[in-house]
Amino acid sequence: MEEHKNIFCKYMISEIPNLAIYIPNFITQEEEVEIIKCINSVPLPKWTQLSHRRLQNWGGIPHPKGMIAEDIPIWLQKYIDKVSSCNIFEKNKLPNHILINEYLSGQGIMAHSDGPLFHPIVTTISCGSHTLLDFYKRINNIEQHQLNFEFSLLLERRSLFILQEELYHNYLHSIAERDTDVISKSVIKNLDICGEKFLDGETLKRGIRLSLTIRHVPKTSKLKLKIG
């Protein structure tokens, strides 16, 4: 346990203490290649096509009435176990769901929170490309043009990002729809613990990013849906 405490102290984002942990190179290049290959080998019906991206649900589809639990394939369970080994989750709240999002260059997601369907800890592994995650302070009226921008975090490929506590409950996060990101040391709060070193004003070109969002869904059911 002391070893994990030291890891978290090392990778805690100091400018937003106790709210976010960022671990660069959490997975290896070989693991990244394996993940991308497995995701792209999944049958097309497993994908859900949205207007600005597509996604896969593994473990079930979260629902206010409860998620009907489904088996998670071994190639994904491997990364649930790897995240669980960080001891971020309590033993009775281990991850049981993975959402895979595919973002093509220029695609993003509007400001949102993950909401009450999940235990308030979110872990995300990024593959294939970096992205810039923007955070906004939650206010009563959450229309995007009225949100108060606070800061950004750079999520490098192969990194693990852990979001929790106030950052989960009182902030919204988004990804802007653009092809490139410009490094700003005054805005991006985790540059000092990134795996690579970046220059202020440097431009990073986005590629295809596959994100694995690994979470715990508290309300689940083992019942199988009856068809017909």
Short mmCIF file of C-alpha atoms in Angstrom, two decimals, residues 6-217:
data_model
loop_
_atom_site.label_atom_id
_atom_site.label_comp_id
_atom_site.label_asym_id
_atom_site.label_seq_id
_atom_site.Cartn_x
_atom_site.Cartn_y
_atom_site.Cartn_z
CA ASN A 6 4.27 6.92 -3.37
CA ILE A 7 3.09 6.37 -6.95
CA PHE A 8 0.12 8.65 -6.41
CA CYS A 9 2.27 11.34 -4.83
CA LYS A 10 4.59 11.17 -7.84
CA TYR A 11 1.79 11.41 -10.38
CA MET A 12 -0.67 13.67 -8.59
CA ILE A 13 -1.29 16.80 -10.65
CA SER A 14 0.03 19.35 -8.19
CA GLU A 15 -1.95 22.36 -9.45
CA ILE A 16 -5.23 20.52 -8.80
CA PRO A 17 -4.24 18.45 -5.73
CA ASN A 18 -6.12 15.27 -4.75
CA LEU A 19 -8.45 15.54 -7.74
CA ALA A 20 -6.51 14.02 -10.63
CA ILE A 21 -3.68 11.54 -11.20
CA TYR A 22 -1.79 11.29 -14.47
CA ILE A 23 0.54 8.35 -15.20
CA PRO A 24 2.47 8.57 -18.49
CA ASN A 25 3.45 5.35 -20.26
CA PHE A 26 1.02 3.32 -18.16
CA ILE A 27 0.92 0.74 -20.94
CA THR A 28 3.73 -0.33 -23.25
CA GLN A 29 3.95 0.23 -27.01
CA GLU A 30 3.27 -3.49 -27.49
CA GLU A 31 0.14 -3.29 -25.34
CA GLU A 32 -1.02 -0.23 -27.27
CA VAL A 33 -0.62 -2.10 -30.57
CA GLU A 34 -2.52 -5.06 -29.11
CA ILE A 35 -5.40 -2.86 -27.90
CA ILE A 36 -5.76 -1.06 -31.23
CA LYS A 37 -5.65 -4.36 -33.16
CA CYS A 38 -8.31 -5.97 -30.93
CA ILE A 39 -10.61 -2.91 -31.06
CA ASN A 40 -10.42 -2.76 -34.85
CA SER A 41 -11.07 -6.52 -35.11
CA VAL A 42 -14.41 -6.30 -33.30
CA PRO A 43 -17.46 -7.05 -35.49
CA LEU A 44 -19.05 -3.89 -36.89
CA PRO A 45 -22.38 -4.34 -34.99
CA LYS A 46 -20.48 -3.86 -31.70
CA TRP A 47 -19.89 -0.22 -32.68
CA THR A 48 -22.46 2.46 -31.90
CA GLN A 49 -22.25 5.31 -34.41
CA LEU A 50 -22.85 8.81 -33.02
CA SER A 51 -22.83 12.07 -34.96
CA HIS A 52 -19.23 12.99 -34.06
CA ARG A 53 -17.64 9.69 -33.06
CA ARG A 54 -18.31 6.00 -32.58
CA LEU A 55 -18.04 3.84 -29.48
CA GLN A 56 -18.17 0.36 -27.98
CA ASN A 57 -19.68 -0.70 -24.62
CA TRP A 58 -18.17 -3.67 -22.80
CA GLY A 59 -19.58 -5.20 -19.62
CA GLY A 60 -23.10 -4.08 -20.46
CA ILE A 61 -24.90 -0.85 -21.30
CA PRO A 62 -25.32 1.46 -18.25
CA HIS A 63 -28.95 2.33 -17.54
CA PRO A 64 -30.76 4.09 -14.64
CA LYS A 65 -32.68 0.87 -13.95
CA GLY A 66 -29.46 -1.12 -13.81
CA MET A 67 -26.85 -2.48 -16.21
CA ILE A 68 -27.38 -6.06 -17.31
CA ALA A 69 -23.88 -7.38 -16.70
CA GLU A 70 -22.09 -9.05 -19.59
CA ASP A 71 -18.78 -10.89 -19.69
CA ILE A 72 -15.76 -8.77 -20.62
CA PRO A 73 -13.29 -10.39 -23.06
CA ILE A 74 -9.88 -11.42 -21.78
CA TRP A 75 -8.04 -8.84 -23.89
CA LEU A 76 -9.92 -6.04 -22.07
CA GLN A 77 -10.06 -7.69 -18.64
CA LYS A 78 -6.27 -7.52 -18.70
CA TYR A 79 -6.45 -3.71 -18.53
CA ILE A 80 -9.23 -3.67 -15.94
CA ASP A 81 -6.90 -5.75 -13.78
CA LYS A 82 -3.97 -3.45 -14.50
CA VAL A 83 -5.97 -0.37 -13.48
CA SER A 84 -7.40 -2.17 -10.42
CA SER A 85 -3.86 -2.99 -9.27
CA CYS A 86 -3.34 0.75 -8.67
CA ASN A 87 -5.74 0.42 -5.69
CA ILE A 88 -7.75 3.46 -6.73
CA PHE A 89 -11.01 1.54 -6.51
CA GLU A 90 -12.38 -0.03 -3.32
CA LYS A 91 -12.55 -3.84 -3.34
CA ASN A 92 -16.34 -3.86 -3.60
CA LYS A 93 -16.32 -1.21 -6.35
CA LEU A 94 -13.86 -2.65 -8.85
CA PRO A 95 -14.32 -1.68 -12.52
CA ASN A 96 -16.98 -3.66 -14.36
CA HIS A 97 -17.48 -1.54 -17.49
CA ILE A 98 -15.32 -0.21 -20.31
CA LEU A 99 -16.42 2.44 -22.78
CA ILE A 100 -14.24 2.65 -25.88
CA ASN A 101 -14.46 5.89 -27.85
CA GLU A 102 -12.88 6.42 -31.25
CA TYR A 103 -11.96 10.02 -32.07
CA LEU A 104 -10.80 10.80 -35.58
CA SER A 105 -8.65 13.90 -36.02
CA GLY A 106 -10.98 16.88 -35.71
CA GLN A 107 -13.57 15.04 -33.62
CA GLY A 108 -14.35 15.80 -29.97
CA ILE A 109 -17.07 15.72 -27.35
CA MET A 110 -19.13 18.52 -25.79
CA ALA A 111 -18.74 19.50 -22.13
CA HIS A 112 -20.32 16.87 -19.87
CA SER A 113 -20.02 14.99 -16.60
CA ASP A 114 -20.16 11.21 -16.28
CA GLY A 115 -23.14 11.46 -13.93
CA PRO A 116 -24.77 9.23 -11.31
CA LEU A 117 -24.73 5.95 -13.26
CA PHE A 118 -21.08 5.47 -12.28
CA HIS A 119 -18.99 5.36 -9.12
CA PRO A 120 -17.29 8.81 -9.03
CA ILE A 121 -13.88 7.62 -10.18
CA VAL A 122 -13.05 7.58 -13.89
CA THR A 123 -9.89 6.04 -15.34
CA THR A 124 -8.94 6.50 -18.99
CA ILE A 125 -6.22 4.87 -21.09
CA SER A 126 -5.39 6.71 -24.34
CA CYS A 127 -4.17 4.86 -27.43
CA GLY A 128 -3.07 5.99 -30.88
CA SER A 129 -2.96 9.74 -30.29
CA HIS A 130 -2.85 12.43 -27.63
CA THR A 131 -5.75 14.73 -26.85
CA LEU A 132 -6.36 17.86 -24.80
CA LEU A 133 -9.06 17.54 -22.15
CA ASP A 134 -10.67 20.87 -21.18
CA PHE A 135 -12.32 21.42 -17.79
CA TYR A 136 -15.13 23.82 -16.89
CA LYS A 137 -16.48 24.74 -13.48
CA ARG A 138 -20.03 23.49 -13.12
CA ILE A 139 -22.65 26.24 -12.81
CA ASN A 140 -26.44 26.03 -12.57
CA ASN A 141 -27.03 26.67 -16.26
CA ILE A 142 -24.77 24.22 -18.07
CA GLU A 143 -25.22 25.47 -21.62
CA GLN A 144 -21.76 25.25 -23.10
CA HIS A 145 -21.41 28.91 -24.11
CA GLN A 146 -21.97 29.92 -20.46
CA LEU A 147 -19.44 27.55 -18.92
CA ASN A 148 -16.40 28.91 -17.10
CA PHE A 149 -13.23 27.42 -18.57
CA GLU A 150 -10.69 26.56 -15.85
CA PHE A 151 -7.78 24.52 -17.26
CA SER A 152 -6.72 21.72 -19.64
CA LEU A 153 -4.84 18.44 -19.27
CA LEU A 154 -2.72 16.82 -21.97
CA LEU A 155 -3.46 13.09 -22.27
CA GLU A 156 -0.58 11.44 -24.11
CA ARG A 157 -0.91 8.12 -25.89
CA ARG A 158 -0.35 5.14 -23.55
CA SER A 159 -1.13 7.26 -20.48
CA LEU A 160 -3.60 6.62 -17.66
CA PHE A 161 -5.71 9.50 -16.40
CA ILE A 162 -7.65 9.18 -13.12
CA LEU A 163 -10.40 11.69 -12.35
CA GLN A 164 -12.10 11.73 -8.95
CA GLU A 165 -13.77 13.64 -6.10
CA GLU A 166 -14.58 17.32 -6.78
CA LEU A 167 -13.28 17.08 -10.33
CA TYR A 168 -15.94 14.43 -10.98
CA HIS A 169 -18.82 16.14 -9.18
CA ASN A 170 -18.27 19.86 -9.77
CA TYR A 171 -16.58 20.09 -13.17
CA LEU A 172 -17.50 19.28 -16.76
CA HIS A 173 -14.93 18.09 -19.29
CA SER A 174 -14.78 18.26 -23.07
CA ILE A 175 -12.57 17.71 -26.11
CA ALA A 176 -12.56 20.49 -28.69
CA GLU A 177 -13.20 19.59 -32.33
CA ARG A 178 -9.90 20.44 -33.99
CA ASP A 179 -6.99 18.77 -35.79
CA THR A 180 -4.16 20.26 -33.72
CA ASP A 181 -3.47 21.38 -30.16
CA VAL A 182 -1.13 24.18 -29.08
CA ILE A 183 0.91 23.72 -25.92
CA SER A 184 0.27 26.47 -23.36
CA LYS A 185 2.12 26.14 -20.08
CA SER A 186 -0.27 28.55 -18.40
CA VAL A 187 -3.33 26.46 -19.35
CA ILE A 188 -2.18 22.82 -19.34
CA LYS A 189 -1.66 21.75 -15.73
CA ASN A 190 0.13 18.40 -16.07
CA LEU A 191 3.03 19.22 -18.39
CA ASP A 192 5.59 18.72 -15.61
CA ILE A 193 4.68 15.04 -15.25
CA CYS A 194 4.13 14.18 -18.92
CA GLY A 195 6.30 11.45 -20.43
CA GLU A 196 7.63 13.81 -23.09
CA LYS A 197 8.84 17.38 -22.79
CA PHE A 198 6.91 20.03 -24.69
CA LEU A 199 7.76 23.61 -25.61
CA ASP A 200 5.39 26.50 -24.96
CA GLY A 201 3.65 27.27 -28.24
CA GLU A 202 4.44 23.86 -29.76
CA THR A 203 1.75 22.47 -32.05
CA LEU A 204 0.72 18.81 -31.76
CA LYS A 205 -1.14 17.14 -34.63
CA ARG A 206 -3.91 14.75 -33.61
CA GLY A 207 -4.29 11.27 -35.07
CA ILE A 208 -6.92 8.60 -34.46
CA ARG A 209 -7.38 8.24 -30.71
CA LEU A 210 -8.97 5.24 -29.01
CA SER A 211 -9.81 5.85 -25.36
CA LEU A 212 -10.62 3.12 -22.84
CA THR A 213 -12.74 4.60 -20.05
CA ILE A 214 -12.75 2.07 -17.22
CA ARG A 215 -15.34 2.56 -14.47
CA HIS A 216 -17.55 0.87 -11.88
CA VAL A 217 -21.30 0.72 -12.49
#
